[in-house]
Coordinates of C-alpha atoms and ligand atoms in Angstrom, one line a residue:
M669 CA 52.6 24.7 184.9
N670 CA 50.6 23.5 187.9
I671 CA 47.7 21.7 186.5
A672 CA 45.9 21.7 189.9
T673 CA 45.5 25.4 189.8
L674 CA 43.9 25.5 186.3
P675 CA 40.2 25.8 186.0
P676 CA 38.6 22.4 185.4
F677 CA 37.8 22.9 181.7
A678 CA 41.4 24.1 181.0
A679 CA 42.9 21.2 182.8
E680 CA 40.6 18.7 181.0
L681 CA 41.3 20.3 177.5
K682 CA 45.1 20.2 178.1
A683 CA 44.9 16.5 179.2
W684 CA 42.7 15.6 176.2
L685 CA 45.0 17.3 173.7
E686 CA 48.2 15.8 175.3
Q687 CA 46.7 12.4 174.7
R688 CA 45.3 13.0 171.2
F689 CA 48.4 14.9 170.0
P690 CA 51.5 13.4 171.9
A691 CA 53.9 15.1 169.5
A692 CA 52.6 18.6 170.3
A693 CA 55.1 20.9 172.0
Q694 CA 54.5 22.0 175.7
A695 CA 54.3 25.6 174.5
A696 CA 51.2 24.7 172.4
L697 CA 49.6 22.8 175.2
Q698 CA 50.2 25.7 177.5
A699 CA 48.6 28.0 175.0
A700 CA 45.6 25.7 174.8
A701 CA 45.3 25.7 178.7
L702 CA 45.6 29.5 178.6
V703 CA 43.0 30.2 176.1
A704 CA 40.6 27.8 177.9
S705 CA 41.3 29.6 181.2
R706 CA 40.7 32.9 179.6
A707 CA 37.4 31.8 178.1
E708 CA 36.3 30.9 181.7
E709 CA 37.0 34.4 182.6
G710 CA 34.9 35.7 179.7
H711 CA 37.5 36.3 177.1
V712 CA 36.6 35.2 173.6
C713 CA 40.2 34.6 172.6
L714 CA 43.8 34.9 173.7
N715 CA 45.8 37.6 172.0
L716 CA 49.2 35.8 171.8
S717 CA 51.2 39.1 171.5
D718 CA 49.8 40.3 174.9
M719 CA 51.1 37.2 176.6
A720 CA 54.2 36.1 174.6
G721 CA 57.4 36.2 176.8
Q722 CA 55.3 36.7 179.9
H723 CA 55.1 34.6 183.1
W724 CA 52.0 32.6 183.6
Q725 CA 51.4 29.8 186.1
G726 CA 55.0 29.7 187.1
I727 CA 56.3 29.3 183.6
M728 CA 57.7 31.6 181.0
L729 CA 55.6 31.7 177.8
P730 CA 57.6 31.6 174.5
E731 CA 58.2 34.6 172.3
L732 CA 55.5 35.2 169.7
Q733 CA 57.1 33.6 166.7
T734 CA 58.3 30.5 168.4
W735 CA 54.8 30.2 170.0
R736 CA 53.0 30.5 166.6
V737 CA 55.2 27.7 165.1
A738 CA 54.7 25.5 168.0
L739 CA 51.0 26.0 167.8
L740 CA 50.8 25.5 164.0
Q741 CA 52.9 22.3 164.2
S742 CA 50.9 20.8 167.2
G743 CA 48.1 19.3 165.0
F744 CA 45.3 20.8 167.0
V745 CA 45.4 24.4 165.7
A746 CA 44.2 25.4 162.3
L747 CA 44.4 28.7 160.5
T748 CA 41.1 30.4 159.7
E749 CA 40.3 28.2 156.6
G750 CA 40.9 24.9 158.6
Y751 CA 39.0 22.9 161.1
A752 CA 40.5 22.1 164.4
P753 CA 39.9 22.4 168.2
L754 CA 41.7 25.7 168.2
I755 CA 41.8 28.4 165.6
L756 CA 44.6 30.9 165.1
D757 CA 43.3 34.1 163.5
G758 CA 46.1 36.6 163.1
D759 CA 47.6 36.7 166.6
R760 CA 44.4 35.7 168.2
L761 CA 43.9 32.2 169.4
Y762 CA 40.4 30.9 169.8
L763 CA 38.5 27.8 171.0
G764 CA 36.9 26.6 167.8
R765 CA 33.3 27.2 168.9
L766 CA 33.9 30.7 170.1
W767 CA 35.8 31.6 166.8
A768 CA 32.8 30.3 164.9
D769 CA 30.3 32.2 167.1
E770 CA 32.3 35.4 166.6
L771 CA 32.3 35.0 162.9
T772 CA 28.6 34.3 162.9
V773 CA 27.9 37.5 164.9
A774 CA 30.1 39.7 162.7
A775 CA 28.7 38.2 159.5
E776 CA 25.0 38.5 160.5
L777 CA 25.5 42.0 161.7
A778 CA 27.4 43.1 158.6
Q779 CA 24.6 41.6 156.3
R780 CA 22.1 44.0 158.0
A781 CA 24.4 46.9 158.9
S782 CA 23.8 49.1 155.9
A783 CA 20.2 48.2 155.4
T784 CA 18.1 51.3 156.0
E785 CA 14.5 51.2 157.0
L786 CA 12.0 54.1 156.9
T787 CA 12.8 57.3 155.0
P788 CA 13.8 60.3 157.2
K789 CA 10.5 62.0 156.1
Q790 CA 8.4 59.0 157.3
A791 CA 10.3 58.9 160.5
R792 CA 9.8 62.8 161.2
T793 CA 6.1 62.7 160.4
V794 CA 5.5 60.0 163.1
L795 CA 8.1 61.1 165.6
D796 CA 7.2 64.9 165.7
P797 CA 3.9 64.4 167.6
L798 CA 5.5 61.8 170.0
F799 CA 8.3 64.3 170.8
A800 CA 6.2 67.5 170.9
G801 CA 7.9 70.1 172.9
T802 CA 11.4 68.6 172.8
A803 CA 14.3 69.9 170.7
G804 CA 15.4 68.2 167.5
D805 CA 18.7 67.2 169.1
D806 CA 17.1 65.9 172.3
G807 CA 19.0 62.6 173.0
Q808 CA 15.9 60.5 173.1
R809 CA 14.5 61.9 169.9
L810 CA 17.8 61.2 168.2
A811 CA 17.8 57.6 169.6
A812 CA 14.2 57.0 168.5
A813 CA 15.0 58.2 165.0
T814 CA 18.1 56.0 164.9
A815 CA 16.0 53.0 165.7
L816 CA 13.5 53.8 162.9
L817 CA 16.1 54.5 160.3
N818 CA 18.3 51.5 160.7
R819 CA 17.6 47.7 160.7
I820 CA 20.1 47.1 163.6
A821 CA 19.7 49.6 166.3
V822 CA 21.5 49.8 169.7
I823 CA 20.4 52.2 172.4
S824 CA 22.8 52.3 175.4
G825 CA 22.3 54.4 178.5
G826 CA 22.6 54.2 182.2
P827 CA 19.6 53.8 184.6
G828 CA 16.7 56.1 184.1
T829 CA 18.2 57.6 180.9
G830 CA 14.9 56.8 179.1
K831 CA 15.7 53.7 177.1
T832 CA 12.2 52.3 177.8
T833 CA 10.5 55.6 177.2
T834 CA 12.3 55.9 173.9
V835 CA 11.5 52.5 172.8
A836 CA 7.9 52.8 173.8
K837 CA 7.8 55.8 171.3
V838 CA 9.6 53.8 168.6
L839 CA 7.1 50.9 168.9
A840 CA 4.2 53.4 168.8
A841 CA 5.7 54.9 165.7
L842 CA 6.2 51.4 164.1
V843 CA 2.6 50.3 165.0
Q844 CA 1.3 53.4 163.2
L845 CA 3.6 52.9 160.1
E846 CA 3.7 49.1 159.8
P847 CA 0.4 47.9 161.5
A848 CA 0.9 44.4 160.3
A849 CA 4.4 44.0 161.7
R850 CA 4.9 41.2 164.3
I851 CA 6.5 42.7 167.3
V852 CA 8.3 40.6 169.9
L853 CA 9.8 41.7 173.2
A854 CA 12.6 39.6 175.0
A855 CA 15.4 39.8 177.5
P856 CA 18.1 37.5 178.8
T857 CA 16.4 36.6 182.1
G858 CA 12.9 36.1 183.3
R859 CA 13.2 38.9 185.8
A860 CA 14.5 41.3 183.1
A861 CA 11.6 40.4 180.9
A862 CA 9.1 41.0 183.6
R863 CA 10.7 44.4 184.3
M864 CA 10.6 45.3 180.6
V865 CA 6.9 44.6 180.4
E866 CA 6.2 46.7 183.6
A867 CA 8.2 49.6 182.5
L868 CA 6.9 49.6 179.0
K869 CA 3.3 49.6 180.4
Q870 CA 4.1 52.7 182.4
A871 CA 5.8 54.4 179.5
R872 CA 2.9 53.6 177.2
D873 CA 0.5 55.2 179.5
R874 CA 2.3 58.5 179.3
L875 CA 2.4 58.5 175.5
P876 CA 0.3 61.0 173.4
I877 CA -1.2 58.3 171.3
D878 CA -4.7 57.2 170.4
M879 CA -6.4 54.2 171.8
I880 CA -5.9 52.0 168.8
T881 CA -2.1 52.5 168.8
R882 CA -2.1 52.0 172.6
A883 CA -4.0 48.7 172.3
A884 CA -1.6 47.5 169.5
L885 CA 1.5 47.8 171.6
P886 CA 2.9 44.5 172.8
E887 CA 2.3 43.5 176.4
E888 CA 4.4 40.4 176.9
A889 CA 8.1 39.6 176.9
Q890 CA 9.9 36.4 177.1
T891 CA 13.3 35.2 177.8
L892 CA 15.7 34.7 174.8
H893 CA 16.1 31.1 175.6
R894 CA 12.3 30.6 175.4
L895 CA 12.0 32.7 172.2
L896 CA 14.8 30.6 170.5
G897 CA 13.3 27.3 171.7
F898 CA 16.3 26.0 173.6
R899 CA 15.6 22.6 175.1
P900 CA 16.9 21.9 178.5
D901 CA 19.4 19.3 177.3
G902 CA 20.3 20.7 173.8
A903 CA 23.0 23.2 172.8
Q904 CA 21.0 24.0 169.5
P905 CA 17.8 25.9 169.7
R906 CA 14.6 25.1 167.7
Y907 CA 14.9 28.3 165.7
G908 CA 18.0 28.9 163.6
P909 CA 19.0 29.5 159.9
G910 CA 16.8 26.7 158.7
Q911 CA 13.8 27.9 160.7
P912 CA 13.8 31.6 161.3
L913 CA 11.7 33.2 164.1
G914 CA 8.2 34.4 163.0
L915 CA 8.7 38.1 163.7
D916 CA 9.3 41.4 162.1
I917 CA 10.6 43.5 164.9
L918 CA 12.6 42.3 167.9
V919 CA 13.4 44.4 171.0
V920 CA 15.8 43.0 173.5
D921 CA 16.3 44.6 176.8
E922 CA 19.4 44.2 179.1
A923 CA 21.4 43.3 176.0
S924 CA 24.7 43.6 177.9
M925 CA 23.9 40.3 179.5
I926 CA 23.9 38.4 176.2
D927 CA 27.0 36.2 175.7
L928 CA 28.6 35.7 172.4
A929 CA 27.2 32.2 171.8
L930 CA 23.7 33.2 172.6
F931 CA 24.0 36.4 170.4
A932 CA 25.2 34.2 167.5
R933 CA 22.2 31.9 167.9
L934 CA 19.8 34.9 168.1
L935 CA 21.2 36.6 165.0
A936 CA 21.2 33.3 163.0
A937 CA 17.5 32.8 163.9
L938 CA 16.5 36.3 163.1
P939 CA 14.8 36.6 159.7
R940 CA 16.9 38.8 157.4
H941 CA 14.2 41.4 156.9
A942 CA 13.6 41.9 160.7
R943 CA 14.5 44.8 162.7
L944 CA 16.5 44.4 165.8
I945 CA 16.6 46.9 168.6
L946 CA 19.0 46.3 171.5
L947 CA 18.7 48.1 174.7
G948 CA 21.3 48.1 177.5
D949 CA 24.0 49.9 179.5
R950 CA 27.4 49.4 178.1
D951 CA 29.0 50.2 181.5
Q952 CA 27.4 47.2 183.2
L953 CA 29.0 43.9 183.8
A954 CA 29.2 41.8 180.7
S955 CA 27.7 38.4 180.4
V956 CA 28.7 35.5 182.7
E957 CA 29.7 33.5 179.7
A958 CA 32.4 34.6 177.2
G959 CA 31.9 37.8 175.2
S960 CA 30.9 41.4 175.5
A961 CA 29.2 41.9 172.2
F962 CA 26.9 44.7 173.3
A963 CA 29.8 46.9 174.6
E964 CA 31.8 46.1 171.4
L965 CA 28.9 47.2 169.3
V966 CA 28.4 50.5 171.3
R967 CA 32.0 51.2 170.7
Q968 CA 31.3 51.4 167.0
A969 CA 29.3 54.6 167.6
G970 CA 29.7 57.4 165.3
R971 CA 27.9 58.7 162.2
T972 CA 28.7 58.3 158.5
P973 CA 28.0 61.3 156.3
D974 CA 24.9 59.7 154.9
G975 CA 23.8 58.6 158.3
S976 CA 24.2 62.1 159.6
R977 CA 22.1 63.6 156.9
R978 CA 19.3 61.0 157.3
L979 CA 19.2 61.5 161.1
A980 CA 19.2 65.3 160.8
A981 CA 16.3 65.1 158.3
A982 CA 14.4 62.7 160.6
T983 CA 14.7 64.9 163.7
G984 CA 15.3 68.5 162.5
A985 CA 18.5 68.4 164.6
R986 CA 21.6 70.3 163.4
L987 CA 24.3 67.6 163.3
S988 CA 27.9 67.9 162.5
P989 CA 28.8 66.1 159.3
G990 CA 29.6 62.5 160.0
R991 CA 32.9 60.8 159.4
P992 CA 33.4 57.6 157.4
G993 CA 33.1 54.7 159.9
S994 CA 31.8 51.3 160.7
A995 CA 28.7 50.2 158.7
L996 CA 26.9 49.7 162.1
A997 CA 27.8 53.2 163.4
D998 CA 24.6 54.9 162.2
G999 CA 22.4 52.4 164.2
I1000 CA 24.0 53.2 167.6
A1001 CA 22.6 55.8 170.0
L1002 CA 23.8 56.8 173.4
L1003 CA 21.6 58.3 176.1
H1004 CA 23.3 60.3 178.8
V1005 CA 20.8 62.2 180.8
S1006 CA 19.5 60.2 183.8
H1007 CA 15.9 61.2 184.8
R1008 CA 16.0 58.9 187.7
F1009 CA 19.3 60.0 189.3
G1010 CA 19.2 63.8 189.1
S1011 CA 22.2 66.0 189.7
D1012 CA 21.5 65.8 193.4
S1013 CA 21.4 62.1 193.6
G1014 CA 24.2 60.4 195.6
I1015 CA 23.7 57.1 193.9
G1016 CA 24.1 58.8 190.5
A1017 CA 27.2 60.6 191.7
L1018 CA 28.7 57.4 193.1
A1019 CA 27.9 55.4 189.9
R1020 CA 29.6 58.1 187.8
C1021 CA 32.7 57.9 190.1
A1022 CA 32.6 54.1 189.7
N1023 CA 32.5 54.3 185.9
A1024 CA 35.3 56.9 185.8
G1025 CA 37.4 54.9 188.2
D1026 CA 37.5 57.9 190.4
S1027 CA 38.1 56.3 193.9
Q1028 CA 39.0 59.5 195.6
G1029 CA 35.7 61.0 194.6
A1030 CA 33.8 57.9 195.6
L1031 CA 35.4 57.8 199.0
Q1032 CA 34.8 61.5 199.5
L1033 CA 31.2 61.0 198.7
L1034 CA 30.8 58.1 201.1
R1035 CA 32.7 59.9 203.9
A1036 CA 30.0 62.6 204.0
P1037 CA 27.2 60.6 202.4
P1038 CA 24.0 62.3 201.0
P1039 CA 20.7 60.8 202.2
D1040 CA 20.6 58.1 199.6
L1041 CA 24.0 56.7 200.4
A1042 CA 25.5 55.0 203.5
W1043 CA 28.9 53.5 204.2
Q1044 CA 30.0 51.0 206.8
P1045 CA 33.8 51.1 206.4
G1046 CA 36.2 48.7 207.8
L1047 CA 36.8 44.9 207.6
C1048 CA 33.9 42.6 207.7
R1049 CA 34.7 41.3 211.1
D1050 CA 34.1 44.9 212.3
W1051 CA 30.6 45.1 210.7
Q1052 CA 29.2 41.6 210.6
G1053 CA 27.4 41.9 213.9
L1054 CA 26.0 45.3 212.9
L1055 CA 24.8 43.9 209.6
L1056 CA 22.9 41.2 211.4
A1057 CA 21.4 43.7 214.0
Q1058 CA 20.2 46.0 211.1
L1059 CA 18.9 43.1 209.1
Q1060 CA 16.9 41.8 212.1
T1061 CA 14.9 45.0 212.1
R1062 CA 14.6 45.1 208.4
L1063 CA 13.4 41.6 208.1
A1064 CA 10.6 41.9 210.7
D1065 CA 7.8 42.8 208.2
Y1066 CA 8.9 40.0 205.9
R1067 CA 8.8 37.4 208.7
E1068 CA 5.4 38.6 209.8
A1069 CA 4.0 38.3 206.3
V1070 CA 5.5 34.8 206.0
A1071 CA 4.0 33.8 209.3
A1072 CA 0.6 35.2 208.1
R1073 CA 1.0 33.2 204.8
D1074 CA 0.5 36.6 202.9
I1075 CA 2.5 36.1 199.7
D1076 CA 1.7 39.6 198.3
A1077 CA 3.0 41.3 201.5
A1078 CA 6.0 38.8 201.7
Y1079 CA 7.1 39.5 198.2
H1080 CA 6.7 43.2 198.7
H1081 CA 8.8 43.4 201.8
F1082 CA 11.4 40.9 200.4
H1083 CA 12.0 43.0 197.3
R1084 CA 12.4 46.3 199.2
L1085 CA 16.0 45.4 200.1
R1086 CA 18.5 43.1 198.6
L1087 CA 22.0 42.2 199.7
L1088 CA 24.5 42.0 196.9
C1089 CA 27.7 40.1 197.3
A1090 CA 30.8 40.8 195.1
L1091 CA 31.9 37.2 195.5
R1092 CA 30.6 33.8 195.8
E1093 CA 33.1 32.5 198.3
G1094 CA 34.8 33.7 201.5
P1095 CA 33.4 35.3 204.6
V1096 CA 31.3 37.8 202.8
G1097 CA 30.6 35.7 199.8
L1098 CA 27.2 34.7 198.7
E1099 CA 27.2 31.2 200.3
A1100 CA 28.5 32.4 203.7
I1101 CA 26.0 35.3 203.8
N1102 CA 23.0 33.3 202.9
R1103 CA 24.0 30.7 205.6
L1104 CA 24.5 33.5 208.1
L1105 CA 21.0 34.9 207.5
E1106 CA 19.4 31.5 207.6
T1107 CA 21.0 30.4 210.8
R1108 CA 21.2 33.6 212.7
L1109 CA 18.1 35.4 211.6
L1110 CA 15.7 32.8 210.6
H1111 CA 17.1 30.2 213.0
Q1112 CA 17.1 27.4 210.5
D1113 CA 19.6 24.7 209.8
P1114 CA 19.6 24.4 206.1
R1115 CA 21.9 21.3 206.2
R1116 CA 19.2 19.4 208.1
Q1117 CA 16.1 21.0 206.6
P1118 CA 16.7 23.0 203.4
W1119 CA 13.1 23.9 203.1
Y1120 CA 11.3 26.2 205.5
A1121 CA 8.7 29.0 205.3
G1122 CA 10.5 32.3 204.5
R1123 CA 13.3 30.8 202.4
P1124 CA 13.9 32.8 199.2
V1125 CA 15.3 30.8 196.2
I1126 CA 16.8 31.8 192.9
V1127 CA 16.3 29.4 189.9
R1128 CA 19.7 28.7 188.2
V1129 CA 18.5 27.1 185.0
N1130 CA 15.8 27.6 182.4
D1131 CA 13.0 25.1 182.6
S1132 CA 10.5 25.5 179.8
V1133 CA 8.4 22.6 181.0
L1134 CA 7.9 24.2 184.4
G1135 CA 7.8 27.7 183.0
L1136 CA 10.7 28.9 185.1
A1137 CA 13.7 30.8 183.9
N1138 CA 17.2 31.2 185.2
G1139 CA 17.1 34.2 187.6
D1140 CA 13.5 33.8 188.7
V1141 CA 13.2 34.4 192.4
G1142 CA 10.5 32.6 194.5
L1143 CA 9.4 32.6 198.1
V1144 CA 8.6 29.5 200.2
L1145 CA 5.4 29.8 202.2
E1146 CA 3.3 27.2 204.1
S1147 CA 0.1 26.3 202.3
E1148 CA -2.7 23.8 202.9
Q1149 CA -0.7 21.3 200.8
G1150 CA 2.4 22.0 202.8
L1151 CA 5.4 24.1 201.8
R1152 CA 5.1 25.7 198.4
V1153 CA 7.6 28.0 196.4
Y1154 CA 5.6 30.8 195.0
F1155 CA 6.7 32.7 191.9
P1156 CA 5.0 35.7 190.5
Q1157 CA 3.1 35.0 187.2
E1158 CA 1.3 37.3 184.9
A1159 CA -1.7 37.3 187.0
G1160 CA -1.2 36.2 190.6
W1161 CA 1.2 33.5 191.9
R1162 CA 2.2 30.0 190.9
G1163 CA 3.1 27.6 193.7
Y1164 CA 5.5 24.6 193.2
A1165 CA 6.2 21.7 195.4
P1166 CA 9.9 22.2 196.5
T1167 CA 10.9 18.8 195.1
R1168 CA 9.8 19.8 191.6
L1169 CA 12.1 22.9 191.5
P1170 CA 15.0 22.7 189.0
R1171 CA 18.5 23.7 190.1
H1172 CA 18.2 26.6 192.5
E1173 CA 19.9 28.2 195.6
T1174 CA 18.9 30.4 198.5
A1175 CA 18.5 34.0 197.7
F1176 CA 18.7 36.2 200.8
A1177 CA 21.7 37.7 199.1
L1178 CA 22.5 37.6 195.4
T1179 CA 25.8 37.9 193.6
V1180 CA 26.1 41.2 191.7
H1181 CA 26.0 39.0 188.5
Q1182 CA 22.8 37.5 189.6
S1183 CA 21.2 40.8 190.2
Q1184 CA 21.7 42.1 186.6
G1185 CA 18.3 42.8 185.1
S1186 CA 16.7 43.5 188.5
E1187 CA 16.0 46.5 190.5
F1188 CA 15.4 47.0 194.3
D1189 CA 14.4 50.0 196.4
E1190 CA 17.4 49.5 198.5
V1191 CA 20.8 47.6 197.9
W1192 CA 23.5 46.8 200.4
L1193 CA 26.8 46.0 198.7
L1194 CA 29.0 43.6 200.7
L1195 CA 32.6 43.8 199.8
P1196 CA 35.3 41.3 200.8
D1197 CA 38.4 42.4 202.9
E1198 CA 40.8 41.1 200.2
D1199 CA 41.1 42.5 196.7
A1200 CA 40.1 40.0 194.1
A1201 CA 40.4 40.0 190.3
V1202 CA 36.7 40.0 189.8
L1203 CA 36.2 43.3 191.8
S1204 CA 36.0 45.9 189.0
R1205 CA 34.5 49.2 188.1
S1206 CA 31.6 47.5 186.2
L1207 CA 30.9 45.3 189.1
I1208 CA 30.5 48.2 191.5
Y1209 CA 28.6 50.2 188.9
T1210 CA 26.2 47.4 188.3
A1211 CA 25.5 46.8 192.0
L1212 CA 25.0 50.6 192.6
T1213 CA 22.6 50.9 189.8
R1214 CA 20.4 48.1 190.9
A1215 CA 19.0 50.5 193.7
R1216 CA 16.1 52.9 193.1
H1217 CA 16.3 54.8 196.3
K1218 CA 19.2 53.9 198.6
V1219 CA 22.6 52.2 198.6
A1220 CA 24.7 51.1 201.6
V1221 CA 28.3 50.1 200.9
W1222 CA 29.7 47.6 203.5
G1223 CA 33.5 47.3 203.0
S1224 CA 36.8 48.9 203.5
A1225 CA 38.1 52.0 201.5
S1226 CA 41.0 50.0 200.3
T1227 CA 38.8 47.2 198.7
L1228 CA 36.5 49.8 197.1
A1229 CA 39.4 51.8 195.8
G1230 CA 41.1 48.7 194.4
A1231 CA 37.9 47.7 192.6
L1232 CA 37.5 51.1 191.0
Q1233 CA 41.0 50.9 189.7
R1234 CA 40.3 47.8 187.8
S1235 CA 38.7 48.1 184.4
V1236 CA 38.1 44.7 182.8
Q1237 CA 38.2 44.5 179.0
R1238 CA 37.5 41.2 177.5
D1239 CA 39.7 40.0 174.6
S1240 CA 37.7 39.5 171.4
G1241 CA 38.1 40.1 167.8
L1242 CA 34.5 41.3 167.2
A1243 CA 35.2 45.0 167.2
D1244 CA 37.9 44.6 164.5
R1245 CA 35.5 42.4 162.5
L1246 CA 32.7 45.0 162.8
R1247 CA 35.0 47.9 161.7
V1248 CA 33.9 47.3 158.2
P1249 CA 33.7 50.5 156.2
A1250 CA 30.1 51.5 155.5
D1251 CA 30.7 51.7 151.7
S1252 CA 32.3 48.3 151.4
I1253 CA 29.1 46.3 152.2
P1254 CA 26.6 46.1 149.3
S1255 CA 23.3 47.4 150.5
E1256 CA 20.2 45.2 150.2
D1257 CA 17.9 48.0 149.5
Ligands
LIG2117 N1 12.5 63.0 178.7 C1 12.1 62.8 179.9 N2 11.6 63.7 180.7 C2 11.3 63.5 181.9 N3 11.2 62.2 182.5 C3 11.6 61.2 181.8 C4 12.1 61.4 180.5 N4 12.5 60.2 180.0 C5 12.2 59.3 181.0 N5 11.8 59.9 182.1 C6 11.4 59.3 183.3 O1 12.5 58.7 183.8 C7 12.2 57.4 184.4 C8 13.2 56.4 183.8 O2 12.7 56.2 182.4 P1 12.9 55.0 181.6 O3 12.3 53.8 182.4 O4 12.4 55.2 180.3 O5 14.5 54.8 181.6 P2 15.3 53.4 181.4 O6 16.6 53.9 180.8 O7 14.6 52.5 180.6 O8 15.5 53.0 182.9 P3 16.1 51.5 183.5 O9 17.5 51.7 183.5 O10 15.4 51.4 184.7 O11 15.7 50.5 182.5 C9 10.7 57.2 184.2 O12 10.0 57.6 185.3 C10 10.4 58.2 183.1 O13 9.1 58.6 183.2

């Protein structure tokens, strides 16, 4: 095995184990390096049976039984009742902390899974006026009833399928039924939290509710890190099992971005009686860190016979009798109809092709693009000049606003268009594109002078002292005190001296991962010339669905087709743990 090609954490873990457990067999050390490498790629565990007897890093991995024996004799692997750096659970090998997090998530969800909330009659009485004019089996009505009837509710849908509209109605219903309930809104990033508030305000204004209900709806959202009270230097947040959060209803938007460790902390801090409503899109990229709990939860969808009866009674829908299934199934609702991307939307059609892995369909669409799509095919050396020329024109308004020190206008123009890079490195990676724009369009030399008027920056860490969250985007403008980085706040702007800013980077372009939870009028997606393992359906889908009005794809047909062929599933044991039959969990009610 070539240790130099291992990710740093995997190499460090292997070296540490080798030193601490000198008698351990190479096969066991290889498994440790492999499970750590996989964790860096987002997998929660390594399924030994998938890799046994396969080649990896130039070596042949052992057969399953030999491998298991080597691991169990190594001294650093325990079975599930033990305590060790690595845990072997069936054929799944885990880093100890990820195994513990997976167990916490499964146990916390199972505790609440069969807990029912309102009676179907209560739900119907309050939902009927909110859904006047829609059928009983309207998807949003079913989703709203699902959220009212179950303590854990998951609503998954693509862009514009009405997740916010639905949750606004759920909150209006809860405010009427449980006026004393403490409602909290949260999201994984600051930008997603801000968007959630904005979208909920718009949805609220369209609801047929009285002024008192309207006034009682929450108007603020925070990041999950802030909610849980993470300190900049600490792994353990302030709130947890010993000190639960002071709330009765928690709504979390963009829940597909929550990694396993954060989900475990969140559930452990949630009071047992509290409702949890998770909103997200299962087809989007999973979190940067390990895990894909949201998508795994959504995979439990289905209805138990009792759940089916209750939902039918709460909505008036005729539902087919449910099948015995997971205890969580009744709390999961899927929204399918996009009210943003109608049947004539090119973005919607391309996003559907991406999800289905239909590269032929995607390319056909791009070859004769509808007005909301554009394609610049070919390798990046063919289109880089064109990209700069087009951006030159597009950035004119932004540069004018920066020169005029007009932050409102600068922010408005800046957010109309965003370049999204599939990769960080390489000629069309994030770093190269940011540098290209800085040097060729803004004529700055960031190595000599990193701070200049017009530089956009994205914050890379949460900083509760400064009130900045990972993902916040600010713009640098000249002020009377010199250069200041301006971030939008609830009312107006807050300017920071550049030297005070926590870890950050230039943000003319964002990676697709960084763009999660944000939306822009227009998106240009820049694809590399070479295929890469991170190029996948969900990456392309996530990039496309960040756009409200227009998408331009810059990249070759072969790269796009290669990406759409790749569907990434993260290894984890959560789905198996969640597949607990509904009747095997004692209900608290
Ligand atoms: N049932 C409906 N009938 C007509 N328009 C609707 C309906 N539901 C939602 N809309 C409209 O569709 C748009 C998107 O709705 P909403 O913001 O609720 O969707 P979302 O799933 O939360 O979107 P996003 O993916 O942006 O978070 C809004 O303009 C909303 O008014």
